[in-house]
Amino acid sequence: MESKTIGEGIKRKWFHGEKVQMTIFNLEKDAHIPWHQHPNEQITYIMSGKVKIKTIIDGKETFVEVGAGEVIVFPENVPHEFWALEETVDLDIHVPVREDWLSKELPEYLKKSK
C-alpha cells in the first residue's frame, strides 16, 4: 500500500475488497480531520497515540478521547471529527467501500483539514 499525504499532518494508505475497506492513517500531533459523515459504518481502532473525537452520541454532540488499544464505532451517517492529541496511528474499517474515495479527487471535508 502506498502512503499519500492528504492534508496537513495526515497520511493515508488504504485498500478495499468488494464490500469492505481498510485504511491506516498516520496523524502528526495536532492533525485535524474535519466534521463529516458518510453512509458507511466505520470502526476506528487507535493502534498508537491518542485522538479527541467530536461526534453525536444519544442525540447529543459529545467529545471523547480514544487512545492506543481502544475502539470506537460510528454507525452510518453519524457525523464525526478528529484531532490528534499526539502522533497517532489509526486503523479504520468502512463497510461498504467508501465510494467517495474511489475517485482521485479528495472529498471536500479532507480539503479543509488543517
Short mmCIF file of N, CA and C in Angstrom, two decimals:
data_model
loop_
_atom_site.label_atom_id
_atom_site.label_comp_id
_atom_site.label_asym_id
_atom_site.label_seq_id
_atom_site.Cartn_x
_atom_site.Cartn_y
_atom_site.Cartn_z
N MET A 1 0.86 -1.18 0.00
CA MET A 1 0.00 0.00 0.00
C MET A 1 0.89 1.23 0.00
N GLU A 2 0.55 2.17 -0.83
CA GLU A 2 1.28 3.42 -0.91
C GLU A 2 0.65 4.43 0.05
N SER A 3 1.50 5.12 0.81
CA SER A 3 1.02 6.14 1.73
C SER A 3 1.05 7.49 1.03
N LYS A 4 -0.06 8.24 1.13
CA LYS A 4 -0.14 9.56 0.49
C LYS A 4 -0.53 10.60 1.52
N THR A 5 0.10 11.77 1.41
CA THR A 5 -0.29 12.90 2.24
C THR A 5 -1.58 13.46 1.69
N ILE A 6 -2.60 13.58 2.57
CA ILE A 6 -3.91 14.06 2.11
C ILE A 6 -4.35 15.32 2.85
N GLY A 7 -3.53 15.81 3.74
CA GLY A 7 -3.83 17.02 4.50
C GLY A 7 -2.64 17.32 5.38
N GLU A 8 -2.67 18.47 6.02
CA GLU A 8 -1.56 18.86 6.87
C GLU A 8 -1.43 17.87 8.03
N GLY A 9 -0.31 17.14 8.06
CA GLY A 9 -0.06 16.18 9.12
C GLY A 9 -0.84 14.88 9.01
N ILE A 10 -1.43 14.61 7.82
CA ILE A 10 -2.27 13.42 7.64
C ILE A 10 -1.76 12.61 6.44
N LYS A 11 -1.37 11.36 6.71
CA LYS A 11 -1.02 10.43 5.64
C LYS A 11 -2.00 9.28 5.69
N ARG A 12 -2.36 8.78 4.50
CA ARG A 12 -3.35 7.71 4.41
C ARG A 12 -2.85 6.65 3.44
N LYS A 13 -3.03 5.38 3.84
CA LYS A 13 -2.87 4.27 2.89
C LYS A 13 -4.07 3.37 3.08
N TRP A 14 -4.60 2.88 1.96
CA TRP A 14 -5.84 2.12 2.05
C TRP A 14 -5.97 1.15 0.90
N PHE A 15 -6.81 0.16 1.14
CA PHE A 15 -7.15 -0.79 0.09
C PHE A 15 -8.56 -1.30 0.37
N HIS A 16 -9.14 -1.94 -0.63
CA HIS A 16 -10.51 -2.41 -0.46
C HIS A 16 -10.76 -3.69 -1.24
N GLY A 17 -11.75 -4.42 -0.76
CA GLY A 17 -12.28 -5.57 -1.47
C GLY A 17 -13.59 -5.13 -2.10
N GLU A 18 -14.47 -6.07 -2.34
CA GLU A 18 -15.76 -5.72 -2.94
C GLU A 18 -16.68 -5.00 -1.95
N LYS A 19 -16.62 -5.36 -0.67
CA LYS A 19 -17.59 -4.85 0.29
C LYS A 19 -17.00 -4.08 1.46
N VAL A 20 -15.72 -4.15 1.66
CA VAL A 20 -15.11 -3.53 2.84
C VAL A 20 -13.77 -2.89 2.47
N GLN A 21 -13.40 -1.88 3.22
CA GLN A 21 -12.09 -1.26 3.01
C GLN A 21 -11.38 -1.08 4.34
N MET A 22 -10.06 -1.04 4.27
CA MET A 22 -9.22 -0.83 5.43
C MET A 22 -8.30 0.35 5.14
N THR A 23 -8.17 1.23 6.12
CA THR A 23 -7.35 2.43 5.95
C THR A 23 -6.45 2.59 7.17
N ILE A 24 -5.20 2.93 6.92
CA ILE A 24 -4.30 3.30 8.01
C ILE A 24 -3.97 4.77 7.85
N PHE A 25 -4.31 5.55 8.89
CA PHE A 25 -3.96 6.96 8.93
C PHE A 25 -2.77 7.14 9.86
N ASN A 26 -1.78 7.89 9.40
CA ASN A 26 -0.69 8.33 10.26
C ASN A 26 -0.92 9.82 10.48
N LEU A 27 -1.20 10.17 11.73
CA LEU A 27 -1.55 11.54 12.08
C LEU A 27 -0.44 12.15 12.93
N GLU A 28 0.06 13.29 12.50
CA GLU A 28 1.01 14.02 13.33
C GLU A 28 0.23 14.70 14.45
N LYS A 29 0.92 15.02 15.54
CA LYS A 29 0.28 15.75 16.64
C LYS A 29 -0.38 17.00 16.08
N ASP A 30 -1.58 17.29 16.51
CA ASP A 30 -2.39 18.45 16.10
C ASP A 30 -3.03 18.32 14.73
N ALA A 31 -2.86 17.18 14.04
CA ALA A 31 -3.56 16.99 12.75
C ALA A 31 -5.06 16.98 13.02
N HIS A 32 -5.81 17.41 12.02
CA HIS A 32 -7.25 17.57 12.19
C HIS A 32 -7.98 17.00 10.97
N ILE A 33 -8.96 16.14 11.23
CA ILE A 33 -9.86 15.64 10.17
C ILE A 33 -11.21 16.28 10.45
N PRO A 34 -11.65 17.20 9.56
CA PRO A 34 -12.86 17.99 9.82
C PRO A 34 -14.15 17.18 9.93
N TRP A 35 -15.14 17.84 10.50
CA TRP A 35 -16.50 17.32 10.69
C TRP A 35 -17.03 16.78 9.37
N HIS A 36 -17.49 15.54 9.38
CA HIS A 36 -18.03 14.92 8.17
C HIS A 36 -18.89 13.72 8.56
N GLN A 37 -19.61 13.22 7.60
CA GLN A 37 -20.36 11.98 7.78
C GLN A 37 -20.42 11.27 6.45
N HIS A 38 -20.76 9.99 6.49
CA HIS A 38 -20.83 9.19 5.28
C HIS A 38 -21.80 8.04 5.51
N PRO A 39 -22.28 7.44 4.42
CA PRO A 39 -23.26 6.37 4.55
C PRO A 39 -22.64 5.01 4.86
N ASN A 40 -21.45 5.02 5.45
CA ASN A 40 -20.72 3.79 5.76
C ASN A 40 -20.59 3.63 7.27
N GLU A 41 -20.76 2.41 7.77
CA GLU A 41 -20.39 2.15 9.15
C GLU A 41 -18.86 2.22 9.23
N GLN A 42 -18.33 2.76 10.32
CA GLN A 42 -16.89 2.90 10.48
C GLN A 42 -16.48 2.37 11.86
N ILE A 43 -15.46 1.52 11.86
CA ILE A 43 -14.84 1.07 13.09
C ILE A 43 -13.44 1.67 13.11
N THR A 44 -13.12 2.39 14.16
CA THR A 44 -11.81 3.03 14.30
C THR A 44 -11.08 2.39 15.48
N TYR A 45 -9.88 1.87 15.19
CA TYR A 45 -9.01 1.28 16.21
C TYR A 45 -7.75 2.13 16.27
N ILE A 46 -7.47 2.71 17.43
CA ILE A 46 -6.26 3.52 17.59
C ILE A 46 -5.12 2.57 17.96
N MET A 47 -4.21 2.38 17.03
CA MET A 47 -3.09 1.46 17.23
C MET A 47 -2.04 2.05 18.15
N SER A 48 -1.80 3.35 18.02
CA SER A 48 -0.88 4.05 18.92
C SER A 48 -1.28 5.52 18.93
N GLY A 49 -0.95 6.20 20.02
CA GLY A 49 -1.29 7.61 20.14
C GLY A 49 -2.64 7.83 20.78
N LYS A 50 -3.20 9.03 20.54
CA LYS A 50 -4.48 9.40 21.14
C LYS A 50 -5.13 10.48 20.30
N VAL A 51 -6.46 10.37 20.14
CA VAL A 51 -7.23 11.38 19.41
C VAL A 51 -8.38 11.88 20.28
N LYS A 52 -8.80 13.12 20.00
CA LYS A 52 -10.04 13.65 20.55
C LYS A 52 -11.03 13.62 19.39
N ILE A 53 -12.24 13.13 19.67
CA ILE A 53 -13.26 12.99 18.64
C ILE A 53 -14.51 13.73 19.06
N LYS A 54 -15.06 14.51 18.13
CA LYS A 54 -16.39 15.09 18.32
C LYS A 54 -17.34 14.25 17.49
N THR A 55 -18.46 13.82 18.10
CA THR A 55 -19.44 13.01 17.40
C THR A 55 -20.80 13.20 18.06
N ILE A 56 -21.77 12.47 17.61
CA ILE A 56 -23.11 12.50 18.18
C ILE A 56 -23.35 11.16 18.89
N ILE A 57 -23.62 11.21 20.20
CA ILE A 57 -23.93 10.01 20.97
C ILE A 57 -25.24 10.28 21.71
N ASP A 58 -26.21 9.38 21.54
CA ASP A 58 -27.54 9.54 22.16
C ASP A 58 -28.16 10.89 21.83
N GLY A 59 -27.97 11.34 20.58
CA GLY A 59 -28.57 12.58 20.12
C GLY A 59 -27.86 13.85 20.56
N LYS A 60 -26.73 13.73 21.27
CA LYS A 60 -26.01 14.91 21.77
C LYS A 60 -24.61 14.98 21.17
N GLU A 61 -24.19 16.20 20.81
CA GLU A 61 -22.82 16.42 20.38
C GLU A 61 -21.91 16.16 21.58
N THR A 62 -20.92 15.29 21.41
CA THR A 62 -20.09 14.82 22.51
C THR A 62 -18.63 14.76 22.07
N PHE A 63 -17.73 15.02 23.01
CA PHE A 63 -16.30 14.85 22.79
C PHE A 63 -15.83 13.63 23.58
N VAL A 64 -15.03 12.78 22.94
CA VAL A 64 -14.43 11.64 23.61
C VAL A 64 -12.97 11.55 23.22
N GLU A 65 -12.15 11.02 24.12
CA GLU A 65 -10.76 10.74 23.79
C GLU A 65 -10.62 9.23 23.63
N VAL A 66 -9.91 8.84 22.58
CA VAL A 66 -9.69 7.43 22.29
C VAL A 66 -8.19 7.24 22.15
N GLY A 67 -7.64 6.32 22.95
CA GLY A 67 -6.20 6.10 22.97
C GLY A 67 -5.81 4.73 22.45
N ALA A 68 -4.50 4.49 22.49
CA ALA A 68 -3.93 3.24 21.97
C ALA A 68 -4.65 2.03 22.53
N GLY A 69 -5.05 1.13 21.63
CA GLY A 69 -5.73 -0.10 22.02
C GLY A 69 -7.23 0.04 22.17
N GLU A 70 -7.76 1.24 21.96
CA GLU A 70 -9.21 1.47 22.11
C GLU A 70 -9.88 1.57 20.75
N VAL A 71 -11.20 1.32 20.76
CA VAL A 71 -12.01 1.27 19.54
C VAL A 71 -13.23 2.15 19.72
N ILE A 72 -13.66 2.79 18.64
CA ILE A 72 -14.94 3.50 18.60
C ILE A 72 -15.63 3.11 17.30
N VAL A 73 -16.95 2.97 17.36
CA VAL A 73 -17.74 2.61 16.18
C VAL A 73 -18.67 3.76 15.85
N PHE A 74 -18.68 4.17 14.58
CA PHE A 74 -19.60 5.20 14.09
C PHE A 74 -20.62 4.53 13.18
N PRO A 75 -21.90 4.52 13.58
CA PRO A 75 -22.92 4.00 12.68
C PRO A 75 -22.98 4.86 11.41
N GLU A 76 -23.62 4.34 10.39
CA GLU A 76 -23.72 5.11 9.13
C GLU A 76 -24.40 6.46 9.39
N ASN A 77 -23.90 7.47 8.68
CA ASN A 77 -24.43 8.84 8.70
C ASN A 77 -24.31 9.56 10.04
N VAL A 78 -23.46 9.09 10.94
CA VAL A 78 -23.22 9.80 12.20
C VAL A 78 -22.00 10.70 12.01
N PRO A 79 -22.17 12.02 12.17
CA PRO A 79 -21.05 12.93 11.97
C PRO A 79 -19.94 12.71 13.00
N HIS A 80 -18.70 13.00 12.58
CA HIS A 80 -17.56 12.89 13.48
C HIS A 80 -16.41 13.75 12.98
N GLU A 81 -15.50 14.07 13.90
CA GLU A 81 -14.35 14.94 13.63
C GLU A 81 -13.22 14.49 14.54
N PHE A 82 -11.98 14.52 14.06
CA PHE A 82 -10.82 14.03 14.81
C PHE A 82 -9.76 15.12 14.98
N TRP A 83 -9.12 15.13 16.15
CA TRP A 83 -7.91 15.91 16.41
C TRP A 83 -6.88 14.96 17.01
N ALA A 84 -5.68 14.93 16.47
CA ALA A 84 -4.62 14.09 17.03
C ALA A 84 -4.00 14.82 18.22
N LEU A 85 -4.11 14.22 19.39
CA LEU A 85 -3.54 14.81 20.60
C LEU A 85 -2.05 14.51 20.71
N GLU A 86 -1.62 13.50 19.98
CA GLU A 86 -0.21 13.14 19.87
C GLU A 86 -0.04 12.40 18.56
N GLU A 87 1.18 12.06 18.20
CA GLU A 87 1.39 11.29 16.98
C GLU A 87 0.58 10.00 17.10
N THR A 88 -0.23 9.70 16.07
CA THR A 88 -1.21 8.63 16.17
C THR A 88 -1.23 7.77 14.91
N VAL A 89 -1.42 6.47 15.10
CA VAL A 89 -1.70 5.54 14.00
C VAL A 89 -3.11 5.01 14.23
N ASP A 90 -3.97 5.24 13.25
CA ASP A 90 -5.40 4.96 13.33
C ASP A 90 -5.75 3.98 12.21
N LEU A 91 -6.35 2.85 12.57
CA LEU A 91 -6.82 1.86 11.60
C LEU A 91 -8.34 1.98 11.51
N ASP A 92 -8.84 2.29 10.32
CA ASP A 92 -10.28 2.41 10.10
C ASP A 92 -10.76 1.32 9.16
N ILE A 93 -11.93 0.77 9.47
CA ILE A 93 -12.62 -0.18 8.61
C ILE A 93 -13.94 0.48 8.22
N HIS A 94 -14.25 0.49 6.93
CA HIS A 94 -15.53 1.04 6.44
C HIS A 94 -16.29 -0.06 5.69
N VAL A 95 -17.57 -0.13 5.95
CA VAL A 95 -18.46 -1.05 5.24
C VAL A 95 -19.70 -0.26 4.83
N PRO A 96 -20.09 -0.23 3.58
CA PRO A 96 -19.36 -0.75 2.43
C PRO A 96 -18.18 0.16 2.09
N VAL A 97 -17.52 -0.13 0.97
CA VAL A 97 -16.39 0.68 0.50
C VAL A 97 -16.83 2.13 0.35
N ARG A 98 -15.95 3.07 0.73
CA ARG A 98 -16.23 4.49 0.60
C ARG A 98 -16.17 4.89 -0.88
N GLU A 99 -17.32 5.01 -1.49
CA GLU A 99 -17.38 5.39 -2.91
C GLU A 99 -16.72 6.75 -3.16
N ASP A 100 -16.81 7.66 -2.18
CA ASP A 100 -16.22 8.99 -2.36
C ASP A 100 -14.70 8.95 -2.37
N TRP A 101 -14.09 7.84 -1.99
CA TRP A 101 -12.63 7.71 -2.03
C TRP A 101 -12.14 7.06 -3.31
N LEU A 102 -13.02 6.52 -4.12
CA LEU A 102 -12.60 5.80 -5.30
C LEU A 102 -12.10 6.70 -6.43
N SER A 103 -12.51 7.96 -6.42
CA SER A 103 -12.01 8.90 -7.43
C SER A 103 -10.66 9.42 -6.96
N LYS A 104 -9.94 10.06 -7.84
CA LYS A 104 -8.64 10.62 -7.48
C LYS A 104 -8.78 11.94 -6.72
N GLU A 105 -9.98 12.46 -6.68
CA GLU A 105 -10.27 13.74 -6.01
C GLU A 105 -10.57 13.49 -4.54
N LEU A 106 -9.95 14.28 -3.66
CA LEU A 106 -10.27 14.16 -2.22
C LEU A 106 -11.66 14.67 -1.93
N PRO A 107 -12.37 14.05 -0.98
CA PRO A 107 -13.67 14.60 -0.57
C PRO A 107 -13.48 16.02 -0.01
N GLU A 108 -14.50 16.83 -0.13
CA GLU A 108 -14.41 18.25 0.28
C GLU A 108 -13.95 18.42 1.73
N TYR A 109 -14.43 17.58 2.64
CA TYR A 109 -14.06 17.76 4.04
C TYR A 109 -12.56 17.58 4.26
N LEU A 110 -11.91 16.68 3.50
CA LEU A 110 -10.47 16.49 3.66
C LEU A 110 -9.67 17.64 3.07
N LYS A 111 -10.22 18.35 2.12
CA LYS A 111 -9.55 19.51 1.56
C LYS A 111 -9.47 20.63 2.59
N LYS A 112 -10.31 20.55 3.65
CA LYS A 112 -10.35 21.60 4.68
C LYS A 112 -9.48 21.25 5.89
N SER A 113 -8.79 20.10 5.88
CA SER A 113 -8.03 19.71 7.07
C SER A 113 -6.90 20.68 7.32
N LYS A 114 -6.67 20.98 8.62
CA LYS A 114 -5.59 21.89 8.98
C LYS A 114 -4.82 21.28 10.13
#
